[in-house]
Amino acid sequence: MNETLTNLVFASCVSPSLMPKRFALEHGMFMGLLYQNIGAETGAFYMQRLLKQYDDLVSSDATTPEEDKRLDNVLLLWCHAYNFKILHASMIFDLLGELSARFNEKDIDMILLILRDVGFSLRKDDPAALKTLIEQIQAKVTDKRITDPQMGARIGFMMDTVTGIKNNNMKKIPNYDPSEFEHLIKVFRSLIHKGHVMETPLKISLTDLRMASERGKWWVVGAAWNKPDLPVEEDADKQPKMALVASSFKQNLLDLAVKQRMNTDVRKAIFCTIMNAEDYNDAFQSVMKLHLKNAQEAEIVHVLVHCGLNESPFNPFYSFVLEKFCLLHRRYQKMVLFTLWDKIRCLWDEERQAATLTPVQQKNLASMVAHGLTHNHALPITVLKKINLAQMKLPKLRFLRTVLAHVLLTPTDGQVNDIFAPLVEKKFKAFREMLRLVLVQFIRRNAKKVLKGKFATFSVEFLEGRIAIAEQAILGSNRL
C-alpha cells in the first residue's frame, strides 16, 4: 500500500514542469493526514523514497536540462512534509546544510526555493539553527563572489530573501502569500480523527534515512534495526570518556552508585549526574550533555526508573526527569514504555505465584505511571494495556486502582477526557472493553477503597462524574 501511494504521488508531482503551489500543498496535506491517521510507517516510507528520489536527481544533475524542474518538485514535497508535521525542522536544516556545503548554481536556487516556502516557519521553530545556517551561507557567499563574479545577481536575490527571513520581514520576499497555507493547515487539523494523539514529526538524520534498507528503521515501531559497527578506535575512545566522567564525582556518590548496582561506567555517569543535579531541569540538561548514543540512551531510562522505584517515600523528581525525556523525542517515550511494561509484569510472577517487586516498589511504580499520564501526556493510557484482566492478582489490582484514581481525580475534566480519548480507535477495542470493566467493577463499585488517603476529600458523586467523562471519551462516537 505504501509503495502504491508513494508511486501515485510521485507520478502526479515529480514531473519536468514546476507544479502549481496549491497542487504541492494539497499533496503535502494528503500525506500529512495519512501520517497522522494511518501511522508513522506510511510517512517514514514516503520520506525514505523522497530522499532517494532527491539523491538520484542530484547525482544526475550534470546531464539534466536547466528547464527540468523535477528536483524543484521533490524539494517542494519535502518542504510540505515539514509544513504538515511529517518532518521535524532538523531534517530541513540537514538538507539546507548539504546544499550550502556544495553551493553551486543549482544549489543556490534550491536554497532559495526552500527558504521561500518554509523560511518563516523555520525561524519560528528553531531560530538558533537558522542563525547558524545564515552564517554558513554568508561565509559561502563571500567566497563565491570572489571565485565566480557572474553569479552576483542570483546570490543577491537569495541574500535578500535570507535577510527578509532573518528580520521577519515578509514584504522582502516577492509574491509571498501565506494565506493559502494557513487555510489548508486549518483544514488539515479538522480532518485528523477525533481524539487522535498527534504523531511526533520524524526526527531522523539523513544518513539514517539513506541507510534504512541496510540498517533498518529504528523510528518505526516494531521494525528491525542493526546498530552500525563502530570502528575499533572510535569505540575504544568513547569508553574512557565515560569512565572519566564517572570518576570525576565524589567518592561517596560513587559508593552509592555501586550500592545501587550501577555496574557500568555509563550507568555510574548517569546516576552520579542525576544525583548531583540541583533540580529536575538541571538533571535533564546535565544528562543531555553526556552525549549518549544509541543503546546508551536506554540506560538513562533504566537508571531513572530504578531510582524512582527504590526511593521511599516516593520522590517525583525522577518522574519529572523522565517526563522531560518523553517530551523530547518519541524514542525516549518508547524506551520508558518498554521499561514500565517489564516492571508491570513483575507485579506478579505466574510461575512463582508471587510478586517480584517489594510493596514500596509497587507503590512507586503506580505513582510513576500516574505522573506520566497526568503531566503533559508524557505517557499514553496504553501504558496499562499489558495488564491481563483474566490474570488479575491483588498486586496488579492495587496498582491499577491507584493509577486510575490519580488519573480520574487529579486532572481537570478536559484532561481526563484527553487521557482516555485515544482509545476510540478500533485497534484498542479489546483494551477499551477491559478498561471500561475495570472502571465499573473495581473503581465505581469500590469507591470507598479508592477515596481514602490523599483522595479522602473527594465525594463518591465526584468520582462517578469523572468515570462518566472517561467512559464517554473511550466510547466516542460509538456511545449509544
PDB file of N, CA and C in Angstrom, residues 48 204-219 223-231 294:
ATOM      1  N   GLN A  48      11.548   8.239   3.004  1.00  0.00           N
ATOM      2  CA  GLN A  48      12.701   7.457   2.532  1.00  0.00           C
ATOM      3  C   GLN A  48      12.761   7.468   1.002  1.00  0.00           C
ATOM      4  N   ILE A 204      14.968  12.314  12.155  1.00  0.00           N
ATOM      5  CA  ILE A 204      15.937  11.297  11.755  1.00  0.00           C
ATOM      6  C   ILE A 204      17.075  11.988  11.014  1.00  0.00           C
ATOM      7  N   SER A 205      18.282  11.504  11.192  1.00  0.00           N
ATOM      8  CA  SER A 205      19.377  12.057  10.395  1.00  0.00           C
ATOM      9  C   SER A 205      19.224  11.577   8.956  1.00  0.00           C
ATOM     10  N   LEU A 206      19.680  12.381   8.010  1.00  0.00           N
ATOM     11  CA  LEU A 206      19.591  11.978   6.601  1.00  0.00           C
ATOM     12  C   LEU A 206      20.406  10.719   6.336  1.00  0.00           C
ATOM     13  N   THR A 207      21.477  10.529   7.098  1.00  0.00           N
ATOM     14  CA  THR A 207      22.293   9.308   6.947  1.00  0.00           C
ATOM     15  C   THR A 207      21.483   8.076   7.316  1.00  0.00           C
ATOM     16  N   ASP A 208      20.771   8.150   8.445  1.00  0.00           N
ATOM     17  CA  ASP A 208      19.929   7.014   8.865  1.00  0.00           C
ATOM     18  C   ASP A 208      18.851   6.723   7.832  1.00  0.00           C
ATOM     19  N   LEU A 209      18.259   7.770   7.288  1.00  0.00           N
ATOM     20  CA  LEU A 209      17.188   7.594   6.308  1.00  0.00           C
ATOM     21  C   LEU A 209      17.735   6.989   5.011  1.00  0.00           C
ATOM     22  N   ARG A 210      18.944   7.427   4.624  1.00  0.00           N
ATOM     23  CA  ARG A 210      19.556   6.878   3.406  1.00  0.00           C
ATOM     24  C   ARG A 210      19.963   5.422   3.588  1.00  0.00           C
ATOM     25  N   MET A 211      20.367   5.057   4.804  1.00  0.00           N
ATOM     26  CA  MET A 211      20.854   3.703   5.073  1.00  0.00           C
ATOM     27  C   MET A 211      19.764   2.781   5.624  1.00  0.00           C
ATOM     28  N   ALA A 212      18.500   3.203   5.524  1.00  0.00           N
ATOM     29  CA  ALA A 212      17.397   2.438   6.140  1.00  0.00           C
ATOM     30  C   ALA A 212      17.301   1.019   5.592  1.00  0.00           C
ATOM     31  N   SER A 213      17.575   0.830   4.310  1.00  0.00           N
ATOM     32  CA  SER A 213      17.455  -0.513   3.722  1.00  0.00           C
ATOM     33  C   SER A 213      18.523  -1.463   4.255  1.00  0.00           C
ATOM     34  N   GLU A 214      19.692  -0.911   4.699  1.00  0.00           N
ATOM     35  CA  GLU A 214      20.758  -1.760   5.249  1.00  0.00           C
ATOM     36  C   GLU A 214      20.662  -1.881   6.769  1.00  0.00           C
ATOM     37  N   ARG A 215      20.433  -0.741   7.425  1.00  0.00           N
ATOM     38  CA  ARG A 215      20.451  -0.737   8.893  1.00  0.00           C
ATOM     39  C   ARG A 215      19.086  -1.017   9.512  1.00  0.00           C
ATOM     40  N   GLY A 216      18.021  -0.755   8.762  1.00  0.00           N
ATOM     41  CA  GLY A 216      16.677  -0.869   9.313  1.00  0.00           C
ATOM     42  C   GLY A 216      16.138   0.484   9.730  1.00  0.00           C
ATOM     43  N   LYS A 217      14.928   0.488  10.268  1.00  0.00           N
ATOM     44  CA  LYS A 217      14.221   1.741  10.583  1.00  0.00           C
ATOM     45  C   LYS A 217      13.909   1.789  12.077  1.00  0.00           C
ATOM     46  N   TRP A 218      14.858   2.371  12.858  1.00  0.00           N
ATOM     47  CA  TRP A 218      14.630   2.429  14.304  1.00  0.00           C
ATOM     48  C   TRP A 218      13.457   3.329  14.660  1.00  0.00           C
ATOM     49  N   TRP A 219      13.050   4.210  13.724  1.00  0.00           N
ATOM     50  CA  TRP A 219      11.982   5.181  14.018  1.00  0.00           C
ATOM     51  C   TRP A 219      10.587   4.595  13.812  1.00  0.00           C
ATOM     52  N   ALA A 223      10.040  -2.280  13.907  1.00  0.00           N
ATOM     53  CA  ALA A 223      10.932  -2.540  12.782  1.00  0.00           C
ATOM     54  C   ALA A 223      12.296  -2.995  13.296  1.00  0.00           C
ATOM     55  N   ALA A 224      12.951  -3.831  12.489  1.00  0.00           N
ATOM     56  CA  ALA A 224      14.290  -4.288  12.855  1.00  0.00           C
ATOM     57  C   ALA A 224      15.281  -3.152  12.634  1.00  0.00           C
ATOM     58  N   TRP A 225      16.375  -3.184  13.439  1.00  0.00           N
ATOM     59  CA  TRP A 225      17.410  -2.167  13.266  1.00  0.00           C
ATOM     60  C   TRP A 225      18.735  -2.762  13.688  1.00  0.00           C
ATOM     61  N   ASN A 226      19.731  -2.633  12.838  1.00  0.00           N
ATOM     62  CA  ASN A 226      21.068  -3.102  13.143  1.00  0.00           C
ATOM     63  C   ASN A 226      21.941  -1.911  13.466  1.00  0.00           C
ATOM     64  N   LYS A 227      22.495  -1.923  14.656  1.00  0.00           N
ATOM     65  CA  LYS A 227      23.389  -0.830  15.034  1.00  0.00           C
ATOM     66  C   LYS A 227      24.629  -0.892  14.156  1.00  0.00           C
ATOM     67  N   PRO A 228      24.986   0.202  13.492  1.00  0.00           N
ATOM     68  CA  PRO A 228      26.174   0.169  12.653  1.00  0.00           C
ATOM     69  C   PRO A 228      27.418  -0.084  13.485  1.00  0.00           C
ATOM     70  N   ASP A 229      28.303  -0.917  12.947  1.00  0.00           N
ATOM     71  CA  ASP A 229      29.527  -1.236  13.671  1.00  0.00           C
ATOM     72  C   ASP A 229      30.417  -0.011  13.770  1.00  0.00           C
ATOM     73  N   LEU A 230      30.858   0.287  14.979  1.00  0.00           N
ATOM     74  CA  LEU A 230      31.763   1.411  15.179  1.00  0.00           C
ATOM     75  C   LEU A 230      33.188   0.967  14.905  1.00  0.00           C
ATOM     76  N   PRO A 231      34.011   1.830  14.350  1.00  0.00           N
ATOM     77  CA  PRO A 231      35.422   1.498  14.227  1.00  0.00           C
ATOM     78  C   PRO A 231      36.007   1.229  15.609  1.00  0.00           C
ATOM     79  N   ASN A 294      22.635   5.832  20.907  1.00  0.00           N
ATOM     80  CA  ASN A 294      22.076   4.503  20.637  1.00  0.00           C
ATOM     81  C   ASN A 294      21.711   3.762  21.923  1.00  0.00           C
TER      82      ASN A 294
END
